[in-house]
Short mmCIF file of C-alpha atoms in Angstrom, two decimals:
data_model
loop_
_atom_site.label_atom_id
_atom_site.label_comp_id
_atom_site.label_asym_id
_atom_site.label_seq_id
_atom_site.Cartn_x
_atom_site.Cartn_y
_atom_site.Cartn_z
CA MET I 18 -2.80 11.68 5.46
CA LYS I 19 0.94 11.19 5.01
CA LEU I 20 2.71 11.23 1.65
CA VAL I 21 6.40 10.81 0.92
CA VAL I 22 8.01 13.26 -1.50
CA ARG I 23 11.36 12.29 -3.02
CA VAL I 24 13.75 15.00 -4.20
CA MET I 25 17.13 14.43 -5.82
CA PHE I 26 20.35 16.07 -4.70
CA ARG I 27 22.90 17.60 -7.03
CA PRO I 28 26.01 17.51 -4.82
CA THR I 29 29.51 18.51 -5.82
CA PRO I 30 32.19 15.77 -5.54
CA GLU I 31 33.26 17.12 -2.14
CA GLN I 32 29.68 17.20 -0.88
CA ALA I 33 29.00 13.68 -2.19
CA SER I 34 32.10 12.43 -0.36
CA ALA I 35 30.90 13.97 2.91
CA LEU I 36 27.41 12.47 2.50
CA GLU I 37 28.86 9.05 1.74
CA ALA I 38 31.09 9.18 4.82
CA THR I 39 28.09 10.20 6.94
CA LEU I 40 25.91 7.30 5.76
CA ARG I 41 28.77 4.83 6.17
CA THR I 42 29.51 5.99 9.73
CA CYS I 43 25.86 5.98 10.79
CA ASN I 44 25.23 2.49 9.42
CA GLU I 45 28.44 1.06 10.87
CA THR I 46 27.36 2.47 14.22
CA ALA I 47 23.90 0.99 13.73
CA ASN I 48 25.42 -2.45 13.03
CA TRP I 49 27.47 -2.24 16.24
CA LEU I 50 24.42 -1.22 18.25
CA SER I 51 22.35 -3.98 16.65
CA ALA I 52 24.94 -6.56 17.74
CA GLU I 53 24.84 -5.18 21.28
CA ALA I 54 21.06 -5.29 21.32
CA PHE I 55 21.07 -8.89 20.08
CA THR I 56 23.67 -9.94 22.66
CA HIS I 57 21.93 -8.32 25.63
CA ARG I 58 18.38 -9.03 24.36
CA VAL I 59 17.49 -5.34 24.69
CA THR I 60 15.58 -3.86 21.74
CA SER I 61 13.43 -1.04 23.12
CA ARG I 62 14.42 2.59 22.66
CA ALA I 63 14.67 3.29 26.37
CA GLY I 64 16.65 0.11 26.99
CA LEU I 65 19.11 0.79 24.17
CA GLN I 66 19.62 4.38 25.32
CA ALA I 67 20.44 3.21 28.84
CA LEU I 68 22.66 0.42 27.54
CA ALA I 69 24.82 2.06 24.87
CA TYR I 70 24.17 5.79 24.40
CA VAL I 71 27.53 6.89 25.82
CA ASP I 72 29.49 4.40 23.72
CA LEU I 73 27.38 5.34 20.71
CA ARG I 74 28.40 8.99 21.01
CA GLY I 75 32.06 7.96 21.08
CA ARG I 76 31.79 6.26 17.67
CA GLY I 77 31.25 9.41 15.60
CA PRO I 78 27.65 10.67 15.59
CA SER I 79 26.79 13.74 17.61
CA ALA I 80 23.90 13.81 20.09
CA GLN I 81 20.88 14.09 17.79
CA PRO I 82 22.14 11.77 14.99
CA ALA I 83 23.11 9.22 17.66
CA LEU I 84 19.50 9.20 18.88
CA HIS I 85 18.30 8.66 15.32
CA VAL I 86 20.67 5.68 14.95
CA LEU I 87 19.34 4.26 18.21
CA ARG I 88 15.73 4.68 17.11
CA LYS I 89 16.47 3.13 13.72
CA VAL I 90 17.83 -0.02 15.37
CA ALA I 91 14.92 -0.22 17.82
CA ASP I 92 12.38 0.22 15.00
CA ALA I 93 14.09 -2.49 12.94
CA TYR I 94 13.75 -5.01 15.76
CA ALA I 95 10.15 -3.96 16.37
CA ALA I 96 9.38 -4.55 12.69
CA LEU I 97 11.07 -7.97 12.87
CA GLN I 98 8.94 -8.98 15.87
CA ALA I 99 5.80 -7.85 14.05
CA ARG I 100 6.70 -9.98 11.02
CA LEU I 101 7.36 -12.99 13.25
CA ARG I 102 3.99 -12.59 14.98
CA ALA I 103 2.21 -12.23 11.64
CA GLY I 104 3.87 -15.37 10.27
CA SER I 105 5.54 -13.59 7.36
CA LEU I 106 8.77 -15.51 7.98
CA GLY I 107 7.17 -18.93 8.27
CA LYS I 108 6.49 -21.08 11.30
CA GLN I 109 8.81 -21.29 14.27
CA GLY I 110 11.67 -23.61 13.38
CA SER I 111 11.53 -23.02 9.63
CA LYS I 112 14.66 -21.95 7.74
CA ARG I 113 13.54 -18.35 7.26
CA TYR I 114 12.44 -18.05 10.88
CA VAL I 115 15.74 -19.43 12.19
CA ALA I 116 17.81 -17.26 9.84
CA ALA I 117 16.00 -14.13 11.03
CA THR I 118 16.21 -14.86 14.77
CA THR I 119 19.70 -16.36 15.19
CA LYS I 120 21.73 -13.33 14.11
CA PRO I 121 21.58 -9.56 14.62
CA ILE I 122 19.99 -7.25 12.08
CA THR I 123 22.50 -5.63 9.75
CA PHE I 124 22.30 -2.41 7.72
CA ARG I 125 23.83 -1.73 4.32
CA ALA I 126 26.54 0.92 4.05
CA GLY I 127 24.19 3.06 1.96
CA ALA I 128 21.00 2.42 3.92
CA ALA I 129 18.76 5.41 4.58
CA GLN I 130 19.43 7.60 7.61
CA PRO I 131 16.73 9.82 9.16
CA PHE I 132 17.30 13.52 9.93
CA ASP I 133 15.03 15.89 11.84
CA ASP I 134 14.81 19.69 11.72
CA ARG I 135 17.77 20.05 14.09
CA CYS I 136 20.05 18.24 11.65
CA LEU I 137 18.44 19.33 8.38
CA SER I 138 16.99 22.67 7.33
CA TRP I 139 15.24 23.51 4.05
CA GLN I 140 15.53 26.71 2.01
CA MET I 141 12.64 26.25 -0.40
CA GLY I 142 13.07 29.64 -2.08
CA VAL I 143 16.49 28.75 -3.48
CA ALA I 144 15.97 24.93 -3.52
CA THR I 145 18.85 24.12 -1.17
CA VAL I 146 19.27 22.35 2.17
CA SER I 147 21.70 22.54 5.04
CA ILE I 148 22.52 19.11 6.51
CA TRP I 149 24.70 17.69 9.28
CA THR I 150 27.57 15.40 8.24
CA THR I 151 30.49 13.82 10.06
CA ARG I 152 32.71 16.40 8.33
CA GLY I 153 30.70 19.37 9.48
CA ARG I 154 27.52 21.00 8.31
CA LEU I 155 27.00 21.19 4.55
CA LYS I 156 25.24 24.32 3.33
CA ASN I 157 23.78 25.27 -0.05
CA LEU I 158 23.26 21.63 -1.09
CA ALA I 159 21.03 21.93 -4.18
CA PHE I 160 18.06 19.64 -4.83
CA THR I 161 15.50 19.26 -7.60
CA GLY I 162 12.16 17.56 -8.15
CA HIS I 163 8.83 17.67 -9.93
CA PRO I 164 7.11 21.09 -9.55
CA GLY I 165 3.99 19.50 -8.05
CA GLN I 166 6.06 17.60 -5.50
CA LEU I 167 8.04 20.70 -4.59
CA GLN I 168 4.78 22.54 -4.00
CA LEU I 169 3.59 19.77 -1.66
CA LEU I 170 6.95 19.89 0.09
CA ALA I 171 6.77 23.64 0.67
CA ARG I 172 3.21 23.56 2.06
CA TYR I 173 2.88 20.31 4.00
CA ARG I 174 6.31 19.03 5.05
CA ARG I 175 6.34 17.69 8.61
CA GLY I 176 8.66 15.55 10.69
CA GLU I 177 11.78 13.68 9.64
CA SER I 178 13.44 13.25 6.26
CA ASP I 179 15.56 10.29 5.14
CA LEU I 180 18.87 10.58 3.29
CA LEU I 181 19.30 7.78 0.76
CA CYS I 182 21.88 6.78 -1.86
CA ARG I 183 20.72 4.51 -4.69
CA ASN I 184 22.85 3.57 -7.70
CA GLY I 185 25.10 6.58 -7.15
CA GLN I 186 22.18 9.03 -6.96
CA TRP I 187 21.43 10.95 -3.77
CA TYR I 188 17.84 11.41 -2.63
CA LEU I 189 16.02 12.96 0.28
CA LEU I 190 12.67 11.42 1.26
CA ALA I 191 10.49 13.98 3.07
CA THR I 192 7.21 13.25 4.86
CA CYS I 193 4.26 15.54 4.08
CA GLU I 194 0.97 15.60 6.00
CA VAL I 195 -1.58 16.43 3.32
CA PRO I 196 -5.17 17.19 4.41
CA GLU I 197 -7.80 14.74 3.17
CA ALA I 198 -10.75 15.94 1.13
CA ASP I 199 -14.26 15.57 2.56
CA GLU I 200 -15.56 12.12 1.67
CA ASN I 201 -18.51 11.98 -0.70
CA SER I 202 -21.15 10.60 1.68
CA GLY I 203 -23.83 10.60 -1.04
CA ALA I 204 -22.14 8.32 -3.53
CA GLN I 205 -24.38 7.57 -6.55
CA GLY I 206 -23.21 3.98 -6.85
CA PHE I 207 -19.84 2.24 -7.01
CA ILE I 208 -17.32 1.39 -9.69
CA GLY I 209 -16.29 -2.23 -9.29
CA VAL I 210 -12.63 -3.00 -10.04
CA ASP I 211 -11.69 -6.58 -10.91
CA LEU I 212 -7.94 -7.17 -10.54
CA GLY I 213 -6.17 -9.81 -12.59
CA ILE I 214 -3.00 -10.84 -14.39
CA VAL I 215 -4.19 -10.93 -18.00
CA ASN I 216 -6.11 -7.68 -17.44
CA VAL I 217 -4.50 -5.69 -14.65
CA ALA I 218 -7.77 -3.92 -13.84
CA THR I 219 -11.27 -4.10 -15.31
CA THR I 220 -13.91 -1.59 -14.20
CA SER I 221 -17.67 -2.01 -14.21
CA THR I 222 -17.89 1.00 -16.55
CA GLY I 223 -16.40 -1.16 -19.33
CA ARG I 224 -12.77 -0.07 -19.26
CA ARG I 225 -10.08 -2.75 -19.33
CA HIS I 226 -6.42 -2.08 -18.56
CA SER I 227 -4.57 -4.87 -20.32
CA GLY I 228 -1.54 -6.50 -18.75
CA LEU I 229 -0.23 -7.98 -22.02
CA ARG I 230 2.59 -5.49 -22.45
CA LEU I 231 3.57 -5.63 -18.78
CA ASN I 232 3.63 -9.43 -18.70
CA ARG I 233 5.66 -9.57 -21.91
CA CYS I 234 8.24 -7.14 -20.51
CA ARG I 235 8.41 -9.09 -17.26
CA GLU I 236 9.12 -12.29 -19.16
CA GLN I 237 11.89 -10.59 -21.16
CA ASP I 238 13.42 -9.17 -17.97
CA ARG I 239 13.40 -12.58 -16.31
CA LYS I 240 15.09 -14.21 -19.30
CA LEU I 241 17.76 -11.50 -19.45
CA ARG I 242 18.36 -11.73 -15.70
CA GLY I 243 18.76 -15.51 -15.90
CA GLN I 244 21.19 -15.27 -18.82
CA LEU I 245 23.35 -12.71 -17.03
CA GLN I 246 23.38 -14.73 -13.81
CA ARG I 247 24.43 -17.87 -15.67
CA LYS I 248 27.21 -16.02 -17.48
CA GLY I 249 28.63 -14.52 -14.28
CA THR I 250 31.34 -12.31 -15.86
CA LYS I 251 32.15 -8.79 -14.64
CA SER I 252 30.44 -7.21 -17.63
CA ALA I 253 27.36 -9.40 -17.04
CA LYS I 254 27.23 -8.29 -13.40
CA ARG I 255 27.55 -4.64 -14.44
CA ARG I 256 24.69 -5.05 -16.88
CA ALA I 257 22.56 -6.89 -14.32
CA LYS I 258 23.15 -4.06 -11.84
CA LYS I 259 22.13 -1.52 -14.47
CA HIS I 260 18.87 -3.37 -15.13
CA ALA I 261 18.12 -4.03 -11.45
CA GLY I 262 14.78 -2.62 -10.38
CA ARG I 263 13.58 -1.90 -13.90
CA GLU I 264 10.67 -4.33 -13.64
CA ALA I 265 9.51 -2.83 -10.32
CA ARG I 266 9.76 0.72 -11.66
CA ARG I 267 7.76 -0.18 -14.76
CA ALA I 268 5.03 -1.87 -12.71
CA ARG I 269 4.86 1.07 -10.32
CA ASP I 270 4.49 3.52 -13.21
CA ILE I 271 1.66 1.46 -14.74
CA ASN I 272 -0.13 1.16 -11.39
CA HIS I 273 0.09 4.92 -10.88
CA LYS I 274 -1.51 5.54 -14.29
CA ILE I 275 -4.28 2.97 -13.79
CA SER I 276 -5.15 4.21 -10.29
CA LYS I 277 -5.23 7.81 -11.51
CA CYS I 278 -7.72 6.92 -14.27
CA ILE I 279 -10.00 4.96 -11.93
CA VAL I 280 -10.09 7.64 -9.22
CA ALA I 281 -10.64 10.43 -11.77
CA GLU I 282 -13.61 8.57 -13.28
CA ALA I 283 -15.14 7.91 -9.85
CA GLN I 284 -14.71 11.56 -8.83
CA ARG I 285 -16.20 12.83 -12.10
CA THR I 286 -19.28 10.60 -11.87
CA GLY I 287 -19.86 11.02 -8.12
CA ARG I 288 -19.37 7.34 -7.33
CA GLY I 289 -17.24 5.29 -4.99
CA ILE I 290 -14.74 2.51 -5.73
CA ALA I 291 -15.18 -1.15 -4.74
CA LEU I 292 -12.10 -3.38 -4.56
CA GLU I 293 -11.58 -7.05 -3.81
CA ASP I 294 -9.91 -7.95 -0.53
CA LEU I 295 -7.18 -10.22 -1.91
CA GLY I 296 -5.04 -10.40 1.22
CA GLY I 297 -3.34 -13.78 1.65
CA ILE I 298 -4.06 -14.96 -1.89
CA ARG I 299 -0.49 -16.16 -2.39
CA GLU I 300 -0.86 -18.52 0.57
CA ARG I 301 -4.32 -19.74 -0.44
CA VAL I 302 -3.70 -20.41 -4.13
CA ARG I 303 -1.86 -23.57 -5.20
CA LEU I 304 -0.23 -23.35 -8.61
CA ARG I 305 2.30 -25.24 -10.65
CA LYS I 306 5.88 -24.05 -10.53
CA PRO I 307 5.89 -22.18 -13.90
CA GLN I 308 2.85 -20.16 -12.74
CA ARG I 309 4.23 -19.18 -9.34
CA VAL I 310 6.57 -16.53 -10.72
CA THR I 311 3.67 -14.81 -12.45
CA LEU I 312 1.52 -14.88 -9.31
CA HIS I 313 4.26 -13.62 -6.98
CA SER I 314 5.12 -10.74 -9.32
CA TRP I 315 1.47 -9.62 -9.38
CA THR I 316 1.38 -6.12 -7.86
CA PHE I 317 -2.33 -6.03 -6.89
CA HIS I 318 -1.51 -4.80 -3.36
CA GLN I 319 0.44 -1.83 -4.67
CA LEU I 320 -2.36 -0.92 -7.09
CA GLY I 321 -4.88 -1.07 -4.25
CA GLN I 322 -2.72 1.21 -2.11
CA PHE I 323 -2.37 3.72 -4.94
CA ILE I 324 -6.14 3.76 -5.50
CA ALA I 325 -6.77 4.18 -1.76
CA TYR I 326 -4.51 7.17 -1.20
CA LYS I 327 -5.53 8.92 -4.43
CA ALA I 328 -9.18 8.40 -3.49
CA LYS I 329 -8.60 9.94 -0.07
CA ARG I 330 -7.13 13.03 -1.66
CA ALA I 331 -10.13 13.28 -3.99
CA GLY I 332 -12.80 12.52 -1.38
CA VAL I 333 -13.89 9.30 -3.14
CA PRO I 334 -15.13 6.51 -0.81
CA VAL I 335 -13.39 3.13 -1.15
CA VAL I 336 -14.76 -0.17 0.17
CA CYS I 337 -13.33 -3.69 0.10
CA VAL I 338 -15.55 -6.69 -0.59
CA ASP I 339 -15.27 -10.45 -0.28
CA PRO I 340 -13.79 -11.79 -3.54
CA ALA I 341 -15.37 -15.25 -3.19
CA HIS I 342 -17.06 -16.42 -6.41
CA THR I 343 -17.04 -12.97 -8.06
CA SER I 344 -15.75 -14.57 -11.27
CA ARG I 345 -18.27 -17.46 -11.17
CA GLU I 346 -21.41 -15.52 -10.21
CA CYS I 347 -23.78 -14.22 -12.87
CA SER I 348 -24.26 -10.47 -12.49
CA GLN I 349 -27.85 -10.79 -13.81
CA CYS I 350 -29.40 -13.77 -12.02
CA HIS I 351 -26.60 -14.33 -9.42
CA HIS I 352 -26.33 -18.04 -10.22
CA ILE I 353 -22.93 -19.42 -9.10
CA ASP I 354 -21.34 -22.30 -10.97
CA ARG I 355 -17.72 -23.00 -11.86
CA ARG I 356 -18.91 -24.07 -15.31
CA ASN I 357 -19.99 -20.48 -15.96
CA ARG I 358 -16.36 -19.82 -16.98
CA PRO I 359 -15.68 -22.00 -20.04
CA SER I 360 -12.48 -20.00 -20.68
CA GLN I 361 -10.46 -17.22 -19.13
CA ALA I 362 -12.15 -14.41 -21.02
CA VAL I 363 -15.70 -15.73 -21.50
CA PHE I 364 -18.56 -15.91 -19.03
CA VAL I 365 -21.72 -17.89 -19.96
CA CYS I 366 -24.36 -18.33 -17.27
CA ARG I 367 -25.69 -21.90 -17.06
CA SER I 368 -28.98 -20.67 -15.62
CA CYS I 369 -30.12 -17.63 -17.62
CA GLY I 370 -27.75 -17.80 -20.60
CA PHE I 371 -26.21 -14.36 -19.96
CA VAL I 372 -22.96 -13.89 -21.94
CA GLU I 373 -20.31 -11.31 -21.04
CA HIS I 374 -16.58 -10.81 -20.80
CA ALA I 375 -15.56 -12.67 -17.66
CA ASP I 376 -13.64 -9.80 -16.04
CA LEU I 377 -16.41 -7.30 -16.83
CA ASN I 378 -19.01 -9.60 -15.30
CA ALA I 379 -16.85 -9.94 -12.17
CA SER I 380 -16.50 -6.15 -11.92
CA HIS I 381 -20.32 -5.80 -11.96
CA ASN I 382 -20.54 -8.26 -9.06
CA ILE I 383 -17.88 -6.33 -7.15
CA ALA I 384 -19.75 -3.06 -7.75
CA ALA I 385 -22.99 -4.55 -6.41
CA ARG I 386 -21.25 -5.96 -3.34
CA GLY I 387 -19.53 -2.63 -2.77
CA TRP I 388 -22.88 -0.85 -2.79
CA TRP I 389 -24.33 -3.24 -0.20
CA VAL I 390 -21.25 -2.92 2.02
CA TRP I 391 -21.61 0.85 1.80
CA VAL I 392 -25.36 0.83 2.54
CA CYS I 393 -25.06 -1.55 5.47
CA GLY I 394 -22.25 0.51 6.98
CA ALA I 395 -23.66 3.98 6.30
CA ARG I 396 -25.49 6.03 8.91
CA SER I 397 -29.20 6.49 8.37
CA VAL I 398 -30.43 10.04 7.78
CA ALA I 399 -34.08 9.11 8.29
CA PRO I 400 -35.86 8.74 11.65
CA ALA I 401 -35.74 5.22 13.00
CA LEU I 402 -38.84 3.01 13.15
CA VAL I 403 -39.76 1.83 16.65
CA PRO I 404 -42.78 -0.30 17.67
CA VAL I 405 -45.32 1.24 20.08
CA VAL I 406 -48.62 0.02 21.46
CA SER I 407 -51.56 1.76 19.77
CA ARG I 408 -55.01 2.34 21.20
CA ALA I 409 -57.98 0.90 19.35
CA GLY I 410 -61.50 1.98 20.38
CA CYS I 411 -62.96 2.15 23.93
CA GLY I 412 -59.48 2.87 25.34
CA ARG I 413 -58.46 -0.79 25.08
CA ALA I 414 -54.77 -1.49 24.51
CA SER I 415 -54.11 -3.37 21.30
CA SER I 416 -51.74 -6.30 21.25
CA LYS I 417 -50.53 -5.37 17.77
CA PRO I 418 -47.78 -2.73 17.53
CA SER I 419 -47.63 0.10 15.02
CA MET I 420 -44.77 2.16 13.61
CA THR I 421 -43.83 5.65 14.75
CA ARG I 422 -40.87 7.78 13.85
CA ALA I 423 -38.09 8.38 16.37
CA ALA I 424 -35.78 11.26 15.63
CA ASN I 425 -32.45 9.49 15.79
CA PRO I 426 -30.48 10.31 12.64
CA GLY I 427 -27.32 8.80 14.09
CA GLN I 428 -28.71 5.28 14.23
CA ARG I 429 -26.79 2.81 12.10
CA PHE I 430 -28.74 1.09 9.32
CA ASP I 431 -29.33 -2.62 9.90
CA PRO I 432 -30.97 -4.59 7.06
CA TRP I 433 -32.33 -7.21 9.50
CA VAL I 434 -33.99 -4.57 11.66
CA ALA I 435 -35.41 -2.92 8.53
CA ASP I 436 -36.93 -6.22 7.41
CA VAL I 437 -38.54 -6.75 10.83
CA ALA I 438 -39.88 -3.19 10.82
CA LEU I 439 -41.54 -3.75 7.45
CA ASP I 440 -43.50 -6.66 8.92
CA PHE I 441 -45.24 -4.37 11.43
CA ARG I 442 -48.81 -3.33 10.65
CA VAL I 443 -50.68 -0.27 11.87
CA TRP I 444 -53.57 -1.47 13.96
#
């Protein structure tokens, strides 16, 4: 699987100036090429290379960086078309759709620029790189990073790396192809994970990761951001820029910690992880305006991604289940009723009287559904049952079938077929 390792540069003022000029030139060239692509309605890599490669070379980049600029523009238009087909920008004719399709794509002056091994070489022993710039090749450019990340970088780095400038800091994003661990095919059950806003994650093992602190900090950040925007002075803008991205960084840090705990527990106990498939929840749910900010700042998708890639590295199986009625279904008698939730935190079954924390009850339902998804999708290791005609006395053929074993360990388990097979009787 692919992981991205970010290392930070420590350039001298002269080196930083050369890197800044390189990014500015590449992105200005990309903006020119994007305008040409929009005008001529040509967005494929081959079409753009035939249309503007010669002119592209005359604007500053050498051969290999010019190809990277061309591919960046083509990939940006391909991503835009994918978003339009998926409906992420609204229906055709909506404001967002029109704004995205009536003008060419533009790139910021400090937007990331990809480099391959011809333009960028790594010296891991001395923690330096040699990189192409518009002012010549820079050598002995020092970088630093977490020791674990540097170890991944030295062993598994493959493909391109992206140069990026963010808030005056220079970074290099390198792609690493890390081998996946063998998946635990004999999982001894599943840990259900109920995702929410009040409690970010609740596991069926009884552990709750509260979102109280995160939600309080988000509310404070929103108030501060609104105050600074209303003030509008230069000092307010400087402060707003300083605080930009703090909420996203805090949420990402919390999601990393939660996902690490969940995967470690599943690996230690030999179980898998069951998650709710919450895709499209923002479009399905209708809330009042004060609640929409809370819903749209909910980072459940990021947490799910973190759990998925950490589980792959640990060999822990992950399944997604249907989230319908998981919070209204009793985990003991499976009675479903919206009145089972008298409050946000309390679950009281109207049928059997079972009382439990609402999120914990939902996590038990998710764990049970995860187990059934896993069983129904797993390959059977036992011989399959097939009906045959048995002989009963005097050589007469019986009309009733019996069960025999067929050595076919690759047959996929089907609960319906298993139920039918259990109805057979040996004559």
